[in-house]
JSON list of C-alpha atoms in Angstrom, two decimals:
[
{"chain": "L", "resi": 166, "resn": "GLN", "atom": "CA", "xyz": [-107.90, 41.39, -142.67]},
{"chain": "L", "resi": 167, "resn": "VAL", "atom": "CA", "xyz": [-103.71, 40.24, -141.90]},
{"chain": "L", "resi": 168, "resn": "GLN", "atom": "CA", "xyz": [-102.12, 38.05, -143.44]},
{"chain": "L", "resi": 169, "resn": "LEU", "atom": "CA", "xyz": [-99.29, 35.37, -141.93]},
{"chain": "L", "resi": 170, "resn": "VAL", "atom": "CA", "xyz": [-96.43, 34.02, -143.26]},
{"chain": "L", "resi": 171, "resn": "GLU", "atom": "CA", "xyz": [-94.37, 31.21, -140.95]},
{"chain": "L", "resi": 172, "resn": "SER", "atom": "CA", "xyz": [-90.64, 30.36, -141.07]},
{"chain": "L", "resi": 173, "resn": "GLY", "atom": "CA", "xyz": [-88.59, 28.50, -138.76]},
{"chain": "L", "resi": 174, "resn": "GLY", "atom": "CA", "xyz": [-89.03, 24.82, -139.90]},
{"chain": "L", "resi": 175, "resn": "GLY", "atom": "CA", "xyz": [-86.77, 22.26, -140.81]},
{"chain": "L", "resi": 176, "resn": "LEU", "atom": "CA", "xyz": [-85.53, 18.70, -140.23]},
{"chain": "L", "resi": 177, "resn": "VAL", "atom": "CA", "xyz": [-83.71, 18.87, -136.57]},
{"chain": "L", "resi": 178, "resn": "GLN", "atom": "CA", "xyz": [-82.84, 15.58, -134.43]},
{"chain": "L", "resi": 179, "resn": "ALA", "atom": "CA", "xyz": [-84.52, 14.45, -131.54]},
{"chain": "L", "resi": 180, "resn": "GLY", "atom": "CA", "xyz": [-83.37, 16.59, -128.75]},
{"chain": "L", "resi": 181, "resn": "GLY", "atom": "CA", "xyz": [-82.37, 19.27, -130.89]},
{"chain": "L", "resi": 182, "resn": "SER", "atom": "CA", "xyz": [-84.08, 22.79, -130.83]},
{"chain": "L", "resi": 183, "resn": "LEU", "atom": "CA", "xyz": [-86.30, 24.98, -133.29]},
{"chain": "L", "resi": 184, "resn": "ARG", "atom": "CA", "xyz": [-87.10, 28.34, -133.45]},
{"chain": "L", "resi": 185, "resn": "LEU", "atom": "CA", "xyz": [-90.92, 29.21, -135.77]},
{"chain": "L", "resi": 186, "resn": "SER", "atom": "CA", "xyz": [-91.33, 33.09, -136.57]},
{"chain": "L", "resi": 187, "resn": "CYS", "atom": "CA", "xyz": [-94.47, 33.70, -137.91]},
{"chain": "L", "resi": 188, "resn": "ALA", "atom": "CA", "xyz": [-94.76, 37.73, -139.51]},
{"chain": "L", "resi": 189, "resn": "ALA", "atom": "CA", "xyz": [-98.14, 39.28, -139.59]},
{"chain": "L", "resi": 190, "resn": "SER", "atom": "CA", "xyz": [-99.34, 41.83, -141.82]},
{"chain": "L", "resi": 191, "resn": "GLY", "atom": "CA", "xyz": [-101.95, 44.13, -143.15]},
{"chain": "L", "resi": 192, "resn": "ARG", "atom": "CA", "xyz": [-104.49, 44.96, -139.99]},
{"chain": "L", "resi": 193, "resn": "THR", "atom": "CA", "xyz": [-102.86, 46.36, -136.28]},
{"chain": "L", "resi": 194, "resn": "PHE", "atom": "CA", "xyz": [-101.05, 43.31, -135.04]},
{"chain": "L", "resi": 195, "resn": "SER", "atom": "CA", "xyz": [-101.69, 43.71, -131.85]},
{"chain": "L", "resi": 196, "resn": "ASN", "atom": "CA", "xyz": [-105.78, 43.50, -131.91]},
{"chain": "L", "resi": 197, "resn": "TYR", "atom": "CA", "xyz": [-105.18, 39.39, -132.56]},
{"chain": "L", "resi": 198, "resn": "GLY", "atom": "CA", "xyz": [-104.44, 37.35, -130.16]},
{"chain": "L", "resi": 199, "resn": "MET", "atom": "CA", "xyz": [-102.48, 34.36, -131.67]},
{"chain": "L", "resi": 200, "resn": "GLY", "atom": "CA", "xyz": [-101.50, 31.40, -131.81]},
{"chain": "L", "resi": 201, "resn": "TRP", "atom": "CA", "xyz": [-99.86, 27.57, -133.10]},
{"chain": "L", "resi": 202, "resn": "PHE", "atom": "CA", "xyz": [-101.28, 24.85, -134.18]},
{"chain": "L", "resi": 203, "resn": "ARG", "atom": "CA", "xyz": [-99.67, 21.61, -135.95]},
{"chain": "L", "resi": 204, "resn": "GLN", "atom": "CA", "xyz": [-101.38, 19.36, -138.10]},
{"chain": "L", "resi": 205, "resn": "ALA", "atom": "CA", "xyz": [-99.18, 15.63, -138.41]},
{"chain": "L", "resi": 206, "resn": "PRO", "atom": "CA", "xyz": [-99.96, 12.86, -141.39]},
{"chain": "L", "resi": 207, "resn": "GLY", "atom": "CA", "xyz": [-103.24, 11.52, -140.97]},
{"chain": "L", "resi": 208, "resn": "LYS", "atom": "CA", "xyz": [-104.19, 13.42, -137.73]},
{"chain": "L", "resi": 209, "resn": "GLU", "atom": "CA", "xyz": [-106.63, 15.82, -137.36]},
{"chain": "L", "resi": 210, "resn": "ARG", "atom": "CA", "xyz": [-105.25, 20.31, -136.94]},
{"chain": "L", "resi": 211, "resn": "GLU", "atom": "CA", "xyz": [-104.41, 20.21, -132.97]},
{"chain": "L", "resi": 212, "resn": "PHE", "atom": "CA", "xyz": [-103.83, 23.39, -131.26]},
{"chain": "L", "resi": 213, "resn": "VAL", "atom": "CA", "xyz": [-100.03, 23.96, -129.55]},
{"chain": "L", "resi": 214, "resn": "ALA", "atom": "CA", "xyz": [-99.77, 26.78, -127.84]},
{"chain": "L", "resi": 215, "resn": "ALA", "atom": "CA", "xyz": [-101.89, 30.93, -127.65]},
{"chain": "L", "resi": 216, "resn": "ILE", "atom": "CA", "xyz": [-100.98, 33.99, -126.32]},
{"chain": "L", "resi": 217, "resn": "SER", "atom": "CA", "xyz": [-102.89, 37.10, -125.74]},
{"chain": "L", "resi": 218, "resn": "ARG", "atom": "CA", "xyz": [-103.09, 40.43, -127.21]},
{"chain": "L", "resi": 219, "resn": "THR", "atom": "CA", "xyz": [-100.74, 41.80, -125.13]},
{"chain": "L", "resi": 220, "resn": "GLY", "atom": "CA", "xyz": [-98.19, 38.71, -124.44]},
{"chain": "L", "resi": 221, "resn": "GLY", "atom": "CA", "xyz": [-99.45, 39.02, -120.49]},
{"chain": "L", "resi": 222, "resn": "THR", "atom": "CA", "xyz": [-100.92, 35.36, -121.08]},
{"chain": "L", "resi": 223, "resn": "THR", "atom": "CA", "xyz": [-100.09, 32.15, -121.87]},
{"chain": "L", "resi": 224, "resn": "ARG", "atom": "CA", "xyz": [-100.80, 28.83, -122.82]},
{"chain": "L", "resi": 225, "resn": "HIS", "atom": "CA", "xyz": [-99.46, 25.48, -123.89]},
{"chain": "L", "resi": 226, "resn": "ALA", "atom": "CA", "xyz": [-100.78, 22.35, -124.95]},
{"chain": "L", "resi": 227, "resn": "GLU", "atom": "CA", "xyz": [-100.07, 19.38, -122.04]},
{"chain": "L", "resi": 228, "resn": "SER", "atom": "CA", "xyz": [-97.96, 17.76, -124.71]},
{"chain": "L", "resi": 229, "resn": "VAL", "atom": "CA", "xyz": [-95.39, 20.99, -125.14]},
{"chain": "L", "resi": 230, "resn": "GLN", "atom": "CA", "xyz": [-95.20, 22.08, -122.00]},
{"chain": "L", "resi": 231, "resn": "GLY", "atom": "CA", "xyz": [-91.40, 22.36, -120.24]},
{"chain": "L", "resi": 232, "resn": "ARG", "atom": "CA", "xyz": [-90.40, 22.18, -123.84]},
{"chain": "L", "resi": 233, "resn": "PHE", "atom": "CA", "xyz": [-92.12, 24.53, -126.48]},
{"chain": "L", "resi": 234, "resn": "THR", "atom": "CA", "xyz": [-92.65, 27.99, -125.41]},
{"chain": "L", "resi": 235, "resn": "ILE", "atom": "CA", "xyz": [-94.86, 31.44, -127.47]},
{"chain": "L", "resi": 236, "resn": "SER", "atom": "CA", "xyz": [-94.23, 35.01, -127.47]},
{"chain": "L", "resi": 237, "resn": "ARG", "atom": "CA", "xyz": [-94.66, 37.80, -129.77]},
{"chain": "L", "resi": 238, "resn": "ASP", "atom": "CA", "xyz": [-93.35, 41.69, -130.44]},
{"chain": "L", "resi": 239, "resn": "ASN", "atom": "CA", "xyz": [-95.68, 43.87, -131.50]},
{"chain": "L", "resi": 240, "resn": "ALA", "atom": "CA", "xyz": [-93.82, 46.23, -133.07]},
{"chain": "L", "resi": 241, "resn": "LYS", "atom": "CA", "xyz": [-92.42, 43.85, -135.02]},
{"chain": "L", "resi": 242, "resn": "GLY", "atom": "CA", "xyz": [-95.92, 42.27, -136.12]},
{"chain": "L", "resi": 243, "resn": "THR", "atom": "CA", "xyz": [-94.34, 38.87, -135.27]},
{"chain": "L", "resi": 244, "resn": "MET", "atom": "CA", "xyz": [-95.03, 35.33, -133.13]},
{"chain": "L", "resi": 245, "resn": "TYR", "atom": "CA", "xyz": [-92.65, 33.22, -132.21]},
{"chain": "L", "resi": 246, "resn": "LEU", "atom": "CA", "xyz": [-92.80, 29.19, -130.87]},
{"chain": "L", "resi": 247, "resn": "GLN", "atom": "CA", "xyz": [-89.40, 28.53, -129.24]},
{"chain": "L", "resi": 248, "resn": "MET", "atom": "CA", "xyz": [-89.26, 24.67, -129.51]},
{"chain": "L", "resi": 249, "resn": "ASN", "atom": "CA", "xyz": [-86.73, 22.62, -127.13]},
{"chain": "L", "resi": 250, "resn": "SER", "atom": "CA", "xyz": [-86.62, 18.97, -126.12]},
{"chain": "L", "resi": 251, "resn": "LEU", "atom": "CA", "xyz": [-87.91, 17.66, -129.29]},
{"chain": "L", "resi": 252, "resn": "LYS", "atom": "CA", "xyz": [-88.81, 14.26, -130.10]},
{"chain": "L", "resi": 253, "resn": "SER", "atom": "CA", "xyz": [-90.68, 12.59, -132.93]},
{"chain": "L", "resi": 254, "resn": "GLU", "atom": "CA", "xyz": [-94.05, 13.00, -132.83]},
{"chain": "L", "resi": 255, "resn": "ASP", "atom": "CA", "xyz": [-93.45, 16.91, -132.73]},
{"chain": "L", "resi": 256, "resn": "THR", "atom": "CA", "xyz": [-92.81, 16.28, -136.40]},
{"chain": "L", "resi": 257, "resn": "ALA", "atom": "CA", "xyz": [-96.25, 18.25, -138.53]},
{"chain": "L", "resi": 258, "resn": "VAL", "atom": "CA", "xyz": [-96.70, 20.81, -140.01]},
{"chain": "L", "resi": 259, "resn": "TYR", "atom": "CA", "xyz": [-97.14, 23.95, -137.59]},
{"chain": "L", "resi": 260, "resn": "TYR", "atom": "CA", "xyz": [-99.63, 26.75, -138.37]},
{"chain": "L", "resi": 261, "resn": "CYS", "atom": "CA", "xyz": [-99.92, 30.45, -137.18]},
{"chain": "L", "resi": 262, "resn": "ALA", "atom": "CA", "xyz": [-102.79, 31.36, -136.29]},
{"chain": "L", "resi": 263, "resn": "ALA", "atom": "CA", "xyz": [-104.79, 35.32, -135.65]},
{"chain": "L", "resi": 264, "resn": "ALA", "atom": "CA", "xyz": [-107.96, 35.90, -133.69]},
{"chain": "L", "resi": 265, "resn": "TRP", "atom": "CA", "xyz": [-109.56, 39.24, -134.23]},
{"chain": "L", "resi": 266, "resn": "LEU", "atom": "CA", "xyz": [-110.06, 40.14, -130.38]},
{"chain": "L", "resi": 267, "resn": "SER", "atom": "CA", "xyz": [-109.89, 36.54, -129.11]},
{"chain": "L", "resi": 268, "resn": "PHE", "atom": "CA", "xyz": [-107.71, 33.78, -127.92]},
{"chain": "L", "resi": 269, "resn": "PRO", "atom": "CA", "xyz": [-107.34, 30.81, -130.70]},
{"chain": "L", "resi": 270, "resn": "ALA", "atom": "CA", "xyz": [-107.48, 28.16, -127.62]},
{"chain": "L", "resi": 271, "resn": "SER", "atom": "CA", "xyz": [-109.34, 26.39, -130.71]},
{"chain": "L", "resi": 272, "resn": "ARG", "atom": "CA", "xyz": [-109.71, 26.14, -134.50]},
{"chain": "L", "resi": 273, "resn": "GLY", "atom": "CA", "xyz": [-113.02, 27.28, -134.06]},
{"chain": "L", "resi": 274, "resn": "ASP", "atom": "CA", "xyz": [-111.90, 31.18, -132.66]},
{"chain": "L", "resi": 275, "resn": "VAL", "atom": "CA", "xyz": [-109.30, 31.35, -135.51]},
{"chain": "L", "resi": 276, "resn": "ASP", "atom": "CA", "xyz": [-109.94, 34.43, -138.37]},
{"chain": "L", "resi": 277, "resn": "TYR", "atom": "CA", "xyz": [-107.03, 33.80, -140.04]},
{"chain": "L", "resi": 278, "resn": "TRP", "atom": "CA", "xyz": [-103.83, 30.64, -140.53]},
{"chain": "L", "resi": 279, "resn": "GLY", "atom": "CA", "xyz": [-100.86, 30.60, -142.45]},
{"chain": "L", "resi": 280, "resn": "GLN", "atom": "CA", "xyz": [-99.70, 28.78, -144.75]},
{"chain": "L", "resi": 281, "resn": "GLY", "atom": "CA", "xyz": [-97.56, 26.13, -142.24]},
{"chain": "L", "resi": 282, "resn": "THR", "atom": "CA", "xyz": [-94.38, 25.77, -141.90]},
{"chain": "L", "resi": 283, "resn": "GLN", "atom": "CA", "xyz": [-93.02, 22.07, -142.01]},
{"chain": "L", "resi": 284, "resn": "VAL", "atom": "CA", "xyz": [-91.18, 20.47, -138.86]},
{"chain": "L", "resi": 285, "resn": "THR", "atom": "CA", "xyz": [-89.09, 17.49, -139.05]},
{"chain": "L", "resi": 286, "resn": "VAL", "atom": "CA", "xyz": [-87.67, 15.67, -135.84]},
{"chain": "L", "resi": 287, "resn": "SER", "atom": "CA", "xyz": [-85.43, 12.32, -136.92]},
{"chain": "L", "resi": 288, "resn": "SER", "atom": "CA", "xyz": [-84.94, 10.20, -133.99]}
]
């Protein structure tokens, strides 16, 4: 089992930046593909970005392509999401996700979730 704790959310103006972090503890971090999902009020949880176990492969949702960047540091057991040029439609609770020996490109791939961190973008 792995425990995931997100941090770095907050209130930011449109056009600003935030960096989310997800700290993992428990089983070996490098055995998990990792990802970020988000859920806005009244909407389903959606895929944002994912990264392979080694960090060599990444995927970003079209809505964040070119603005968000996912990365990980296996030595620190931590994953990141750098969010630039934020828009009001990026407002949501952002969830860290882990997939055992897999790549979490959809909710069905996820084995563990973090508790979420709120990101609010004011226009």
